[in-house]
mmCIF file of C-alpha atoms in Angstrom:
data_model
loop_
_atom_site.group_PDB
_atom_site.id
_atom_site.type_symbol
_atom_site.label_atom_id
_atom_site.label_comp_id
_atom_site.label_asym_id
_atom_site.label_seq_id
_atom_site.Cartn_x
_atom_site.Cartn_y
_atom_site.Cartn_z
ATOM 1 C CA UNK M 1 -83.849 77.015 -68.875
ATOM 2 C CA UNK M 2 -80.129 77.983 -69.088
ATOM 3 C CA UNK M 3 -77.451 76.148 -68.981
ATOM 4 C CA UNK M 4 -76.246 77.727 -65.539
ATOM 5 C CA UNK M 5 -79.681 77.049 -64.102
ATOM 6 C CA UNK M 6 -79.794 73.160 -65.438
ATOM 7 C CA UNK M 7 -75.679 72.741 -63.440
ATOM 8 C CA UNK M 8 -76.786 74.604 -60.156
ATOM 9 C CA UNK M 9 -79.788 71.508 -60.541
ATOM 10 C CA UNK M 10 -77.751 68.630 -60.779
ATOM 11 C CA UNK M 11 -74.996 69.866 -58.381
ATOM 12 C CA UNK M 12 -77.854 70.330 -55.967
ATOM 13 C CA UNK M 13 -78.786 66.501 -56.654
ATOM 14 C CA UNK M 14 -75.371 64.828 -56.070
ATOM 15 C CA UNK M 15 -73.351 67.026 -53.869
ATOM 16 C CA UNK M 16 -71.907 70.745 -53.891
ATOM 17 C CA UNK M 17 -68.540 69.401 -53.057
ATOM 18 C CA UNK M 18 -66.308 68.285 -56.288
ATOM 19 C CA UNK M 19 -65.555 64.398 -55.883
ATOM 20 C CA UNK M 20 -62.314 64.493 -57.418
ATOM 21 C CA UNK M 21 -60.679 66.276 -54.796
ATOM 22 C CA UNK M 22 -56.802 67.641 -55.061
ATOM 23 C CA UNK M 23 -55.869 64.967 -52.290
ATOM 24 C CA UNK M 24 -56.971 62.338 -55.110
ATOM 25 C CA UNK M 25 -55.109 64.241 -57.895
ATOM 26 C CA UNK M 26 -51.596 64.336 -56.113
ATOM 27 C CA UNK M 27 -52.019 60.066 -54.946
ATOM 28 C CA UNK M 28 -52.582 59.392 -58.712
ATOM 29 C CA UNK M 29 -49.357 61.462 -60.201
ATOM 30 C CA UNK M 30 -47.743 59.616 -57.199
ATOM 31 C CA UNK M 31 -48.716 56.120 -58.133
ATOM 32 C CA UNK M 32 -47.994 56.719 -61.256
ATOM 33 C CA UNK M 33 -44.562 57.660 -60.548
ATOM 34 C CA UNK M 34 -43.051 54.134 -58.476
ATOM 35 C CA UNK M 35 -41.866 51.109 -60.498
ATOM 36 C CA UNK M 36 -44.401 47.563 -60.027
ATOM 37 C CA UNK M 37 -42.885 44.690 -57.968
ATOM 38 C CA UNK M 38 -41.722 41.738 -59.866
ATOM 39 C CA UNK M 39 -42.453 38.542 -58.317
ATOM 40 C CA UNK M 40 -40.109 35.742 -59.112
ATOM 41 C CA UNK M 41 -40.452 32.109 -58.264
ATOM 42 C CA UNK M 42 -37.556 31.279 -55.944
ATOM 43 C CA UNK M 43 -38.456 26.668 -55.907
ATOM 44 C CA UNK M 44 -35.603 26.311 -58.600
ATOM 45 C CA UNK M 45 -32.716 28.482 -56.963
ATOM 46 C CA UNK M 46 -33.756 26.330 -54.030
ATOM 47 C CA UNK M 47 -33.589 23.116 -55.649
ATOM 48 C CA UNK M 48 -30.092 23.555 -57.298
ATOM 49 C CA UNK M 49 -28.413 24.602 -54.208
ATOM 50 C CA UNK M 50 -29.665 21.079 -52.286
ATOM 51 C CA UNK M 51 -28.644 18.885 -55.216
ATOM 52 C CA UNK M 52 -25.088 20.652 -55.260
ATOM 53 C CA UNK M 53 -24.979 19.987 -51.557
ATOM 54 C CA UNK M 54 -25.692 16.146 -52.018
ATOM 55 C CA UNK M 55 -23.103 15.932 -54.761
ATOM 56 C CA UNK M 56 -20.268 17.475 -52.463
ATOM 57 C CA UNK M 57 -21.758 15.184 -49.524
ATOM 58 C CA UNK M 58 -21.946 11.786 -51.483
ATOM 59 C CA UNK M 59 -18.117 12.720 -52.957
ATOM 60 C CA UNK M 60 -16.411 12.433 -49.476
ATOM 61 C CA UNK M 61 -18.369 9.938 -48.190
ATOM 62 C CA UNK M 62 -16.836 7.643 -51.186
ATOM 63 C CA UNK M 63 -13.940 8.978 -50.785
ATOM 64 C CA UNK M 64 -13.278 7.956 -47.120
ATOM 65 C CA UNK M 65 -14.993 4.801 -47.172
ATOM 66 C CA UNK M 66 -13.920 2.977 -49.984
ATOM 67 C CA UNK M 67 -15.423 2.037 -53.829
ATOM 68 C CA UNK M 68 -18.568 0.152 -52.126
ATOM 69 C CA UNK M 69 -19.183 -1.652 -55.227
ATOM 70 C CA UNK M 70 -15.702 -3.389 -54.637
ATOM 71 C CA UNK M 71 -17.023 -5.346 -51.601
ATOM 72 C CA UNK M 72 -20.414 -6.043 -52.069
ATOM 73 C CA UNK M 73 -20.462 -9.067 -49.329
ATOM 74 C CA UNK M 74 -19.314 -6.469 -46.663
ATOM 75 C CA UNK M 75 -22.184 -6.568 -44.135
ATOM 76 C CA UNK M 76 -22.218 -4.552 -40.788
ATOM 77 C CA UNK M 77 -21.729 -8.144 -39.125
ATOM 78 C CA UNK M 78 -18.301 -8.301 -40.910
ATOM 79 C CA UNK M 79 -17.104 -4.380 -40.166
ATOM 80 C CA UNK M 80 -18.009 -4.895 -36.405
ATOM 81 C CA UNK M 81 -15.330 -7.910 -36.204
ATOM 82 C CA UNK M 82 -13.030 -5.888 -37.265
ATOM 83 C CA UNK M 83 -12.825 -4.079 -34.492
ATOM 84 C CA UNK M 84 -13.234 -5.909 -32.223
ATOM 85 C CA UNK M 85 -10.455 -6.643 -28.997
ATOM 86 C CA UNK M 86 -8.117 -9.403 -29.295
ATOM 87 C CA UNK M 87 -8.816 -12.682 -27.049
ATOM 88 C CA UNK M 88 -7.456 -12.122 -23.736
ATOM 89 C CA UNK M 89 -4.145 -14.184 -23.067
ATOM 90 C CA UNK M 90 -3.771 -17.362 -20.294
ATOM 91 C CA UNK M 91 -3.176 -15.691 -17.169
ATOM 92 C CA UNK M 92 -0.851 -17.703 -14.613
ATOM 93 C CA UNK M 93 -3.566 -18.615 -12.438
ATOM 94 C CA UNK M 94 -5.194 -20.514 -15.438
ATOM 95 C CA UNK M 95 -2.329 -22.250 -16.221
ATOM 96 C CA UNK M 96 -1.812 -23.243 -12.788
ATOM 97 C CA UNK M 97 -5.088 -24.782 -12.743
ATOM 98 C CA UNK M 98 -4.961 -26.483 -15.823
ATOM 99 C CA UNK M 99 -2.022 -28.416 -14.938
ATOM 100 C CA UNK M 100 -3.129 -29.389 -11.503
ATOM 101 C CA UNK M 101 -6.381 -30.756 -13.534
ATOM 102 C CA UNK M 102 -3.841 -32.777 -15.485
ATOM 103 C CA UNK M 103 -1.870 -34.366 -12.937
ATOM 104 C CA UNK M 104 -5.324 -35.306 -11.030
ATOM 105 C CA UNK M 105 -6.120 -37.249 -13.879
ATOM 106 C CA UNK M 106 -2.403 -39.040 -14.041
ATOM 107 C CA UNK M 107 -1.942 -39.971 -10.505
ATOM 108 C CA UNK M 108 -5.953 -41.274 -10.108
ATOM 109 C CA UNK M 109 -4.510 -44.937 -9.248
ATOM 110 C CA UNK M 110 -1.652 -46.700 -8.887
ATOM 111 C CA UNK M 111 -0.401 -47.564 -12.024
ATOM 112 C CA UNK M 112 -0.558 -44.052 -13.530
ATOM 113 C CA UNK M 113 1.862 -42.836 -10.176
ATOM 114 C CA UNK M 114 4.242 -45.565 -10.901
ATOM 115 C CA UNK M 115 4.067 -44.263 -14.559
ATOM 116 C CA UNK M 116 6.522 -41.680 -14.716
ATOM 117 C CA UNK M 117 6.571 -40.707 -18.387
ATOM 118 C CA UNK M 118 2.686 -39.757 -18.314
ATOM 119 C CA UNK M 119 4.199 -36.918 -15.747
ATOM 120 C CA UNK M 120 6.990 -35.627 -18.148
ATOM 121 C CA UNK M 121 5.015 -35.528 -21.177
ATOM 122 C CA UNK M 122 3.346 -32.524 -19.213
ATOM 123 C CA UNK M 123 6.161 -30.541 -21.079
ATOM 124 C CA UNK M 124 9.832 -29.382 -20.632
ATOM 125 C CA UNK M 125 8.476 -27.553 -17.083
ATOM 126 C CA UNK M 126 8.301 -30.572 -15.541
ATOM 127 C CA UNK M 127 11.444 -31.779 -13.308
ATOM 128 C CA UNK M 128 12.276 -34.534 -11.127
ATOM 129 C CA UNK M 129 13.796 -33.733 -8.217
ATOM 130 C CA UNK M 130 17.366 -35.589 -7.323
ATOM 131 C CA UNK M 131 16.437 -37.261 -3.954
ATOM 132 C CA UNK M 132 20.116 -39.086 -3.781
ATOM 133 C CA UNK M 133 21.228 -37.063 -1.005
ATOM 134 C CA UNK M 134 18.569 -37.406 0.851
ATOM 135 C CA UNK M 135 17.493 -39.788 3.381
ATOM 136 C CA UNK M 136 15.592 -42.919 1.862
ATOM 137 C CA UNK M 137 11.912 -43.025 3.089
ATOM 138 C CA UNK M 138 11.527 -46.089 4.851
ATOM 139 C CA UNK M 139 7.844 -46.402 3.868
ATOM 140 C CA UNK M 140 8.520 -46.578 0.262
ATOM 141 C CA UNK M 141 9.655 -44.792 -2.625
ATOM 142 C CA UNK M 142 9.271 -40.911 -2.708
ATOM 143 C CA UNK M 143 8.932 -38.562 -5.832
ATOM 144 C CA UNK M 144 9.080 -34.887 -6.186
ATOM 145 C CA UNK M 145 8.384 -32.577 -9.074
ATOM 146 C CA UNK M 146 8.179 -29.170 -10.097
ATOM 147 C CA UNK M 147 5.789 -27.582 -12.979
ATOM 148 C CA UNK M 148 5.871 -24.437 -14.611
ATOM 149 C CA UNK M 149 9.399 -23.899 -13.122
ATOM 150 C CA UNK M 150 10.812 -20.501 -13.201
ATOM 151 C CA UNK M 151 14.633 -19.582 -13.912
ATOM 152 C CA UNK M 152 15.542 -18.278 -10.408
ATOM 153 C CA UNK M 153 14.289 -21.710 -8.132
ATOM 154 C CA UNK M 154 16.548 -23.694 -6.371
ATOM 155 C CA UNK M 155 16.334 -27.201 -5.020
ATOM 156 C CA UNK M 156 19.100 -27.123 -2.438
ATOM 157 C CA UNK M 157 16.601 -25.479 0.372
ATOM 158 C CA UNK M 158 13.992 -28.126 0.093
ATOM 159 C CA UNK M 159 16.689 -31.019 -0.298
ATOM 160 C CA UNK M 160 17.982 -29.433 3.063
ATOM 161 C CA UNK M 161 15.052 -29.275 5.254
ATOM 162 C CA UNK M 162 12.974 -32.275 3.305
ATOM 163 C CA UNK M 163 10.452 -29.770 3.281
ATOM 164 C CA UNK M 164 8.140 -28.722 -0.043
ATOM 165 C CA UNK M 165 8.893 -24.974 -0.971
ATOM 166 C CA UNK M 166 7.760 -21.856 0.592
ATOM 167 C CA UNK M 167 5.058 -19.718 -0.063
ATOM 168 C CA UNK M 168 7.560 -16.974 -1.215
ATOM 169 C CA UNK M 169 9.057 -19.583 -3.847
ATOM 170 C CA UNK M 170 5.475 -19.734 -5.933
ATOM 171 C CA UNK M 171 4.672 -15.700 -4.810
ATOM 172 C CA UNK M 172 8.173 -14.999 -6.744
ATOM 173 C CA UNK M 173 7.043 -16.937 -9.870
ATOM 174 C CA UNK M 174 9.573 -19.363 -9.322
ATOM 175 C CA UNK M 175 7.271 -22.475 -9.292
ATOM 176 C CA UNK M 176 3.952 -22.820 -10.269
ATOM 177 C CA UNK M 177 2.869 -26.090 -9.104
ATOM 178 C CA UNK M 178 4.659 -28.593 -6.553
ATOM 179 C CA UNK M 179 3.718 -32.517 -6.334
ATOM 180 C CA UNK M 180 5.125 -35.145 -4.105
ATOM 181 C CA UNK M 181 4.326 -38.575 -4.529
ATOM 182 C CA UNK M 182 4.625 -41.214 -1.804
ATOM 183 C CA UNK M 183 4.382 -44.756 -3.359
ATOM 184 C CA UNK M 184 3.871 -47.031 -0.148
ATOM 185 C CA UNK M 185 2.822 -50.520 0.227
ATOM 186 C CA UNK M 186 -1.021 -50.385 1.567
ATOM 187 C CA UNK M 187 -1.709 -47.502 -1.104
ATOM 188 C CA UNK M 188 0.042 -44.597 -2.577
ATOM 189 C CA UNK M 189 -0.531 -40.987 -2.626
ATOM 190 C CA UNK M 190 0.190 -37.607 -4.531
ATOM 191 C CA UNK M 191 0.220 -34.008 -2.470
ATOM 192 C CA UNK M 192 -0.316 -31.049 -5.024
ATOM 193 C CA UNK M 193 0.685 -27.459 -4.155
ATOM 194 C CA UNK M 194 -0.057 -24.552 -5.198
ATOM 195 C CA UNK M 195 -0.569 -20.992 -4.751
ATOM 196 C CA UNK M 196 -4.144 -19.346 -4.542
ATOM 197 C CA UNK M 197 -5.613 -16.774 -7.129
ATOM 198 C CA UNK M 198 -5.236 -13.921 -4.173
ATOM 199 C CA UNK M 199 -1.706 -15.250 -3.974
ATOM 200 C CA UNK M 200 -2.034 -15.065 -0.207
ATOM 201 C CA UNK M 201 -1.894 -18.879 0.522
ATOM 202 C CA UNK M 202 -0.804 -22.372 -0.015
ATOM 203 C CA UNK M 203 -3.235 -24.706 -1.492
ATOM 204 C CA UNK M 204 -2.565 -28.251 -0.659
ATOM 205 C CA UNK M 205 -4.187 -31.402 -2.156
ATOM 206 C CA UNK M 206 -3.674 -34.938 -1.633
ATOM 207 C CA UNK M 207 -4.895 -37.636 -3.604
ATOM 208 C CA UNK M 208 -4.682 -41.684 -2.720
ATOM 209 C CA UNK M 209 -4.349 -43.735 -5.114
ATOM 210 C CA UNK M 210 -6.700 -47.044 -5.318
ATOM 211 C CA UNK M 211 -5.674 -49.899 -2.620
ATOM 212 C CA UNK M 212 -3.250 -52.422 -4.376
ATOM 213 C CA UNK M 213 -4.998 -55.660 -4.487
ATOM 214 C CA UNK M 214 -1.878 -57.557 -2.692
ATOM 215 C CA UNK M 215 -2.484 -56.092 0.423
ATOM 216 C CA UNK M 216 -6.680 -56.178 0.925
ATOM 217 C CA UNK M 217 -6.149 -59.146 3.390
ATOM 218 C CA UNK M 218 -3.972 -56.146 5.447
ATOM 219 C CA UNK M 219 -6.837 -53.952 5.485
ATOM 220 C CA UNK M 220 -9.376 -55.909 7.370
ATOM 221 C CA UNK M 221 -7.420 -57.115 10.019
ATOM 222 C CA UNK M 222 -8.525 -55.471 13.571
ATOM 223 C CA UNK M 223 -5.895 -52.634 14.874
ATOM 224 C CA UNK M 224 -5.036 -52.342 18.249
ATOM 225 C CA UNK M 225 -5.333 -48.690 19.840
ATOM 226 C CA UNK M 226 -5.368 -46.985 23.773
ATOM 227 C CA UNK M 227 -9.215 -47.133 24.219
ATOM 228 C CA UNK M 228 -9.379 -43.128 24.326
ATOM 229 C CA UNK M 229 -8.144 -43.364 20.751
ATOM 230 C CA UNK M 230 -9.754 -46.116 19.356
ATOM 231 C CA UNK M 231 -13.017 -44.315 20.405
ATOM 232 C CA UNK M 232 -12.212 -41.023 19.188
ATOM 233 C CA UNK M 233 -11.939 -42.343 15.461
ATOM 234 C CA UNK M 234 -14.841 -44.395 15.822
ATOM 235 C CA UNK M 235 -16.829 -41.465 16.535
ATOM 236 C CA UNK M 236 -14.712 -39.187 13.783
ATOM 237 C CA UNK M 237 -15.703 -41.734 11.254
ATOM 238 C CA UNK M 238 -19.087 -42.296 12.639
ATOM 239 C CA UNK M 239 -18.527 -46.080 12.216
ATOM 240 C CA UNK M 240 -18.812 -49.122 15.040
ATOM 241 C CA UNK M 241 -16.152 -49.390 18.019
ATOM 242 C CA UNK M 242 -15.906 -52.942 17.333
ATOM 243 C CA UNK M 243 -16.295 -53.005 13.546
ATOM 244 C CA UNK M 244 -12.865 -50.430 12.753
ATOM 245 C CA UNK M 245 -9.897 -52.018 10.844
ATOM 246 C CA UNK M 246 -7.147 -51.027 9.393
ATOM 247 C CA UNK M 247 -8.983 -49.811 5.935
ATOM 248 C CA UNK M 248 -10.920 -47.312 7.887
ATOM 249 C CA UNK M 249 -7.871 -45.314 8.911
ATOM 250 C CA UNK M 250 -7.607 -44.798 5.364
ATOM 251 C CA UNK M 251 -10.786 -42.678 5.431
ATOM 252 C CA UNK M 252 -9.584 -40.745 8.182
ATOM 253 C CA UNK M 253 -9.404 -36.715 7.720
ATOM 254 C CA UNK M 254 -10.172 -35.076 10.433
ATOM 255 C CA UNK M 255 -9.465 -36.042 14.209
ATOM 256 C CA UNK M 256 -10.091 -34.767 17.518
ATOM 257 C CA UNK M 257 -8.363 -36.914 20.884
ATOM 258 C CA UNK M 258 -10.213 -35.037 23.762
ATOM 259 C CA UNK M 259 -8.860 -36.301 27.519
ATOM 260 C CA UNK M 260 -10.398 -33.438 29.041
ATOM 261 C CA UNK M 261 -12.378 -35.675 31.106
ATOM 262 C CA UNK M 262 -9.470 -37.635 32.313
ATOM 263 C CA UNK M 263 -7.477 -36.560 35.398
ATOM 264 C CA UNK M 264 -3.994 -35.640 34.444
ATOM 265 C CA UNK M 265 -2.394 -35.793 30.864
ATOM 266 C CA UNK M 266 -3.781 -38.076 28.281
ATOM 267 C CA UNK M 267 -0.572 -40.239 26.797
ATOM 268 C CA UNK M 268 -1.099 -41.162 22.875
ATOM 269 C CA UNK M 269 1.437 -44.190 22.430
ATOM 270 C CA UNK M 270 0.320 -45.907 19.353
ATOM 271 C CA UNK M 271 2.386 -48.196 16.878
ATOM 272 C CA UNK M 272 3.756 -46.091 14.447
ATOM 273 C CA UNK M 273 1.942 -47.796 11.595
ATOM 274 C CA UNK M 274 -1.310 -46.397 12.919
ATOM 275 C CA UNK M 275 -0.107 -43.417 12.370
ATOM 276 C CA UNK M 276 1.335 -44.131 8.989
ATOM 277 C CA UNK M 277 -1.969 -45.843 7.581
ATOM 278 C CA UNK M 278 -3.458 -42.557 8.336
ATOM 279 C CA UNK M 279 -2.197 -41.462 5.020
ATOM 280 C CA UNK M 280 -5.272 -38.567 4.472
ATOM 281 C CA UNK M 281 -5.625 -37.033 8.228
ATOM 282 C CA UNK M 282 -4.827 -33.459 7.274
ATOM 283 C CA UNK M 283 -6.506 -31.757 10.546
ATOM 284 C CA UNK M 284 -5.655 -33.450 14.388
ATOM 285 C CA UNK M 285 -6.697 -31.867 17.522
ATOM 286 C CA UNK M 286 -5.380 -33.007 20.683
ATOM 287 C CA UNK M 287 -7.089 -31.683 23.979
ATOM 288 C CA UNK M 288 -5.140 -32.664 27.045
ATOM 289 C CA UNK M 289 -3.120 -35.226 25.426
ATOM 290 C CA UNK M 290 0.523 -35.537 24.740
ATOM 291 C CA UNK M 291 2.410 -37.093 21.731
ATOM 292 C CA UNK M 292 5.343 -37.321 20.843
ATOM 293 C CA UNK M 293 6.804 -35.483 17.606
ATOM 294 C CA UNK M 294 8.364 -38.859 16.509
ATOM 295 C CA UNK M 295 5.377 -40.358 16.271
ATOM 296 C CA UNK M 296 3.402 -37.045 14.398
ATOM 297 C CA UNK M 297 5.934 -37.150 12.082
ATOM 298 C CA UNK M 298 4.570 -40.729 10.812
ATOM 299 C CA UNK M 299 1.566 -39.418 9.625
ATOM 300 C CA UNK M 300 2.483 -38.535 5.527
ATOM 301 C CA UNK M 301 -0.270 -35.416 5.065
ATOM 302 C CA UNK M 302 -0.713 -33.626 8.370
ATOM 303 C CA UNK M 303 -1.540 -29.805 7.584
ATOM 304 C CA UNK M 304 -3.234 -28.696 10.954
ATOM 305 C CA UNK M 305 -2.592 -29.055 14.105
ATOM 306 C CA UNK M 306 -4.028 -27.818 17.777
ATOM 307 C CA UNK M 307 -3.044 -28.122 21.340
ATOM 308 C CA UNK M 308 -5.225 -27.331 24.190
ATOM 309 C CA UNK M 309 -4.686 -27.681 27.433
ATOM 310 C CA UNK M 310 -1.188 -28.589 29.586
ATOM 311 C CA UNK M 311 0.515 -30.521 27.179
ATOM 312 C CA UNK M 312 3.669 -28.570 25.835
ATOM 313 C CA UNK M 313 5.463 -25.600 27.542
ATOM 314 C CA UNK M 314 7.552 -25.421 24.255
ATOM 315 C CA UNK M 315 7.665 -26.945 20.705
ATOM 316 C CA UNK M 316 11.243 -29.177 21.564
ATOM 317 C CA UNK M 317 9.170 -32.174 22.277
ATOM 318 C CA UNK M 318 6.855 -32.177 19.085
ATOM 319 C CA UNK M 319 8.264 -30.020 17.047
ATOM 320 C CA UNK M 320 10.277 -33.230 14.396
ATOM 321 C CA UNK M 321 6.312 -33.581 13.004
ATOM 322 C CA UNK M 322 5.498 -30.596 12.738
ATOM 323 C CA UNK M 323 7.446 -29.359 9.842
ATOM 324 C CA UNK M 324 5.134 -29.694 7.308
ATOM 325 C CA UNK M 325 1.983 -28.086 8.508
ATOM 326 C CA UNK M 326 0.608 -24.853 7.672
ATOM 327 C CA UNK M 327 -1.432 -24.303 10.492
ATOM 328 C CA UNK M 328 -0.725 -24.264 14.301
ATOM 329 C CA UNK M 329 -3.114 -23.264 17.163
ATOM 330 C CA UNK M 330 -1.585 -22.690 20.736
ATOM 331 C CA UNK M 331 -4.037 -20.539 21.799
ATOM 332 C CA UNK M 332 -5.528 -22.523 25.002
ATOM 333 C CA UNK M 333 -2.416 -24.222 25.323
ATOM 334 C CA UNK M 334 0.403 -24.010 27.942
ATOM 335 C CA UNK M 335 2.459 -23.218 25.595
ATOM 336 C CA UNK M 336 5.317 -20.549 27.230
ATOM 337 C CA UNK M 337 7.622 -20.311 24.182
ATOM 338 C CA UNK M 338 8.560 -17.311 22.294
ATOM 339 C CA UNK M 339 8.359 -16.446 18.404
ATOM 340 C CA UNK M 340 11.722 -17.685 17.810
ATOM 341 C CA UNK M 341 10.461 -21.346 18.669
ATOM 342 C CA UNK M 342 7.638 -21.084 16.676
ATOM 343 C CA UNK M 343 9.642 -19.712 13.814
ATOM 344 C CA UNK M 344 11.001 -23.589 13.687
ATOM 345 C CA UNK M 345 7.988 -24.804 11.861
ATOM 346 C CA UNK M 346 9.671 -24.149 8.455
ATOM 347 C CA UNK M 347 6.349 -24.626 6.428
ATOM 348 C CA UNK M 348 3.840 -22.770 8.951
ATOM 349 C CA UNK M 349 1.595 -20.092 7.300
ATOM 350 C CA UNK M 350 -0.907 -19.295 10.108
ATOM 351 C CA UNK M 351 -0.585 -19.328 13.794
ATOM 352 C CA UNK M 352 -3.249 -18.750 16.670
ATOM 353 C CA UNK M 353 -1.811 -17.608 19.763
ATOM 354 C CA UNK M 354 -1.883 -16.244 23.139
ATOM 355 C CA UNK M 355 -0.028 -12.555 22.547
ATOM 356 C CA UNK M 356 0.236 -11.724 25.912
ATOM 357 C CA UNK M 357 2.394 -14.719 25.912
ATOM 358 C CA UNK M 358 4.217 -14.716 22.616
ATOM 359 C CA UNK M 359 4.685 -10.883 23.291
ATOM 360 C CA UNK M 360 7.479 -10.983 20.384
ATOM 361 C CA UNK M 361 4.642 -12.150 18.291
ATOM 362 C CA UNK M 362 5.779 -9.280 15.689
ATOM 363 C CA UNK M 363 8.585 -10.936 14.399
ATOM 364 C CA UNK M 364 6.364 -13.804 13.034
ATOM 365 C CA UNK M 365 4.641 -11.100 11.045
ATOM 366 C CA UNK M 366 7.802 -9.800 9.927
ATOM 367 C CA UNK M 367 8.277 -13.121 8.575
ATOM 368 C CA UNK M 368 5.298 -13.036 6.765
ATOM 369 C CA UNK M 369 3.430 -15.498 9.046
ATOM 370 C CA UNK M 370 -0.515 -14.485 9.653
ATOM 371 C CA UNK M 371 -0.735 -14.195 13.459
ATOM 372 C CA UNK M 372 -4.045 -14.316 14.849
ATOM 373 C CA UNK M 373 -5.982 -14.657 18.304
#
């Protein structure tokens, strides 16, 4: 067999077509011809560039903190101290009430009143008041003082009028707290003033003193009163008609004479030591009863004060004790004045009234009295 016989064989056993095609000739040159990829680990480049950024970071961190290792004992405790606000200063208000505290605690019986030294080792604020031009008190020895005193007060207004000071004096900042003392011979008492925290109103304490031991046989002796009257604090006290001394007026805050009952007006003509030994009535109502402003003016501490019924047309009759009261209702009253009557009361704050009757009721306001009704 030839040689052309024995390849026509085998091509007829694996395939006519060549395997090695031209397609497969040109992709090999072309391989051939491109350059291999190099393949480079890229951790380290990585690495460096984080440690250089911590370097730069830690740098200005020292820098604008401080050398750390210089204060060792700092903690975060000690940094947040630092900063924090400065204690808020005394405000007015707190000294105001800090004083009044004090003076409670000098004046809480008799000898500490009599004491005045205790009182003017308050500080250089305190000041006595010169009383010698004005009348002496017939029931004993009065005392006036003024704490935290500003630059711009003066005494001659309240010398004039014997009146404490307005409420424009402390809303100025002129005085900060006002005490009277009234040393008398059953017991003795103290009035504080002083303005509120809204600085809208007077606040007025009083505080007695303890009973002086000379005069207990005083106290339990029986006092004669008008039956309307003597019944009226009997049942203000809530104590026996028979049983009421002198020692109970004493106790006495709050008082209501009602004659409503009664035909006509109700007359109140006590002795004027009844009225003085009611040294802590503060509030007196009087409905259908008539007193005369002699006799009101007796009592040391009165601070409120209503009229019902026909008892007044004007304030002429009653209007010597009144001047120290803050409050005044005329509302059910026959009262037929007009504002510049009213304006009188040189110590009112507050006034209830009938406005279709006080129709000039606006210059109160204008005054800075509260008019309500």
């Amino acid at each position: 067999m030839d040689n052309k016989k024995i390849k026509e064989a085998i091509d007829r056993k694996i395939s006519k077509d060549p395997l090695f095609t031209e397609a497969d000739r040109r992709r090999f040159y072309e391989n051939r011809q491109k350059p291999k990829r190099r393949w480079v680990p890229a951790v380290p480049q990585v690495l460096s560039a984080l440690l250089v950024v911590l370097l730069i970071s830690g740098s200005v961190y020292f820098v604008n903190s401080g050398n750390p290792l210089e204060n060792p004992a700092d903690t975060l405790e000690q940094k947040h101290e630092d900063i924090l606000p400065p204690a808020p200063e005394e405000s007015p208000a707190d000294e105001v009430e800090e004083i009044v505290s004090r003076i409670k605690k000098i004046i809480k019986d008799s000898a500490s009143i009599i004491n005045e030294a205790a009182l003017r080792d308050l500080g250089d604020e305190v000041t006595q008041i010169d009383k010698s031009n004005v009348a002496t008190d017939t029931r004993g020895k009065t005392r006036e003082y003024v704490f935290l005193k500003g630059d711009n007060f003066s005494y001659s207004n309240t010398l004039s009028n014997n009146s404490p000071p307005s409420i424009e004096n402390f809303q100025r900042g002129e005085l900060g707290v006002f005490l009277k003392i009234e040393l008398g011979d059953i017991q003795s008492s103290a009035t504080i003033t002083y303005l509120s925290k809204d600085k809208e109103q007077l606040i007025t304490e009083t505080v007695s003193s303890k009973i002086s031991t000379k005069n207990l046989e005083k106290l339990d002796e029986p006092i004669e009163l008008q039956q309307l009257v003597h019944e009226s604090i009997a049942q203000s006290l809530d104590k026996n008609l028979e049983s009421l001394t002198k020692s109970d007026l004493l106790e006495l805050e709050e008082l209501t004479i009602d004659a409503s009952h009664l035909n006509g007006i109700y007359d109140w003509k006590s002795d004027p030591e009844v009225f003085r030994s009611m040294k802590n009535l503060r509030k007196l109502t009087l409905n259908q009863v008539k007193v005369s402003g002699e006799l009101l003016k007796e009592i040391p501490h009165l601070d409120q004060m209503t009229f019902i019924g026909p008892t007044l047309d004007d304030l002429s009759n009653v209007e010597e004790g009144l001047q120290q009261i803050t409050y005044l209702n005329i509302q059910y009253s026959s009262f037929r004045g007009n504002a510049d009557d009213i304006l009188k009361l040189k110590s009112l704050n507050i006034v209830r009234l009938d406005k279709s009757i006080v129709t000039d009721y606006e210059k109160l306001q204008f005054e800075g009295i509260d008019v309500r009704w």
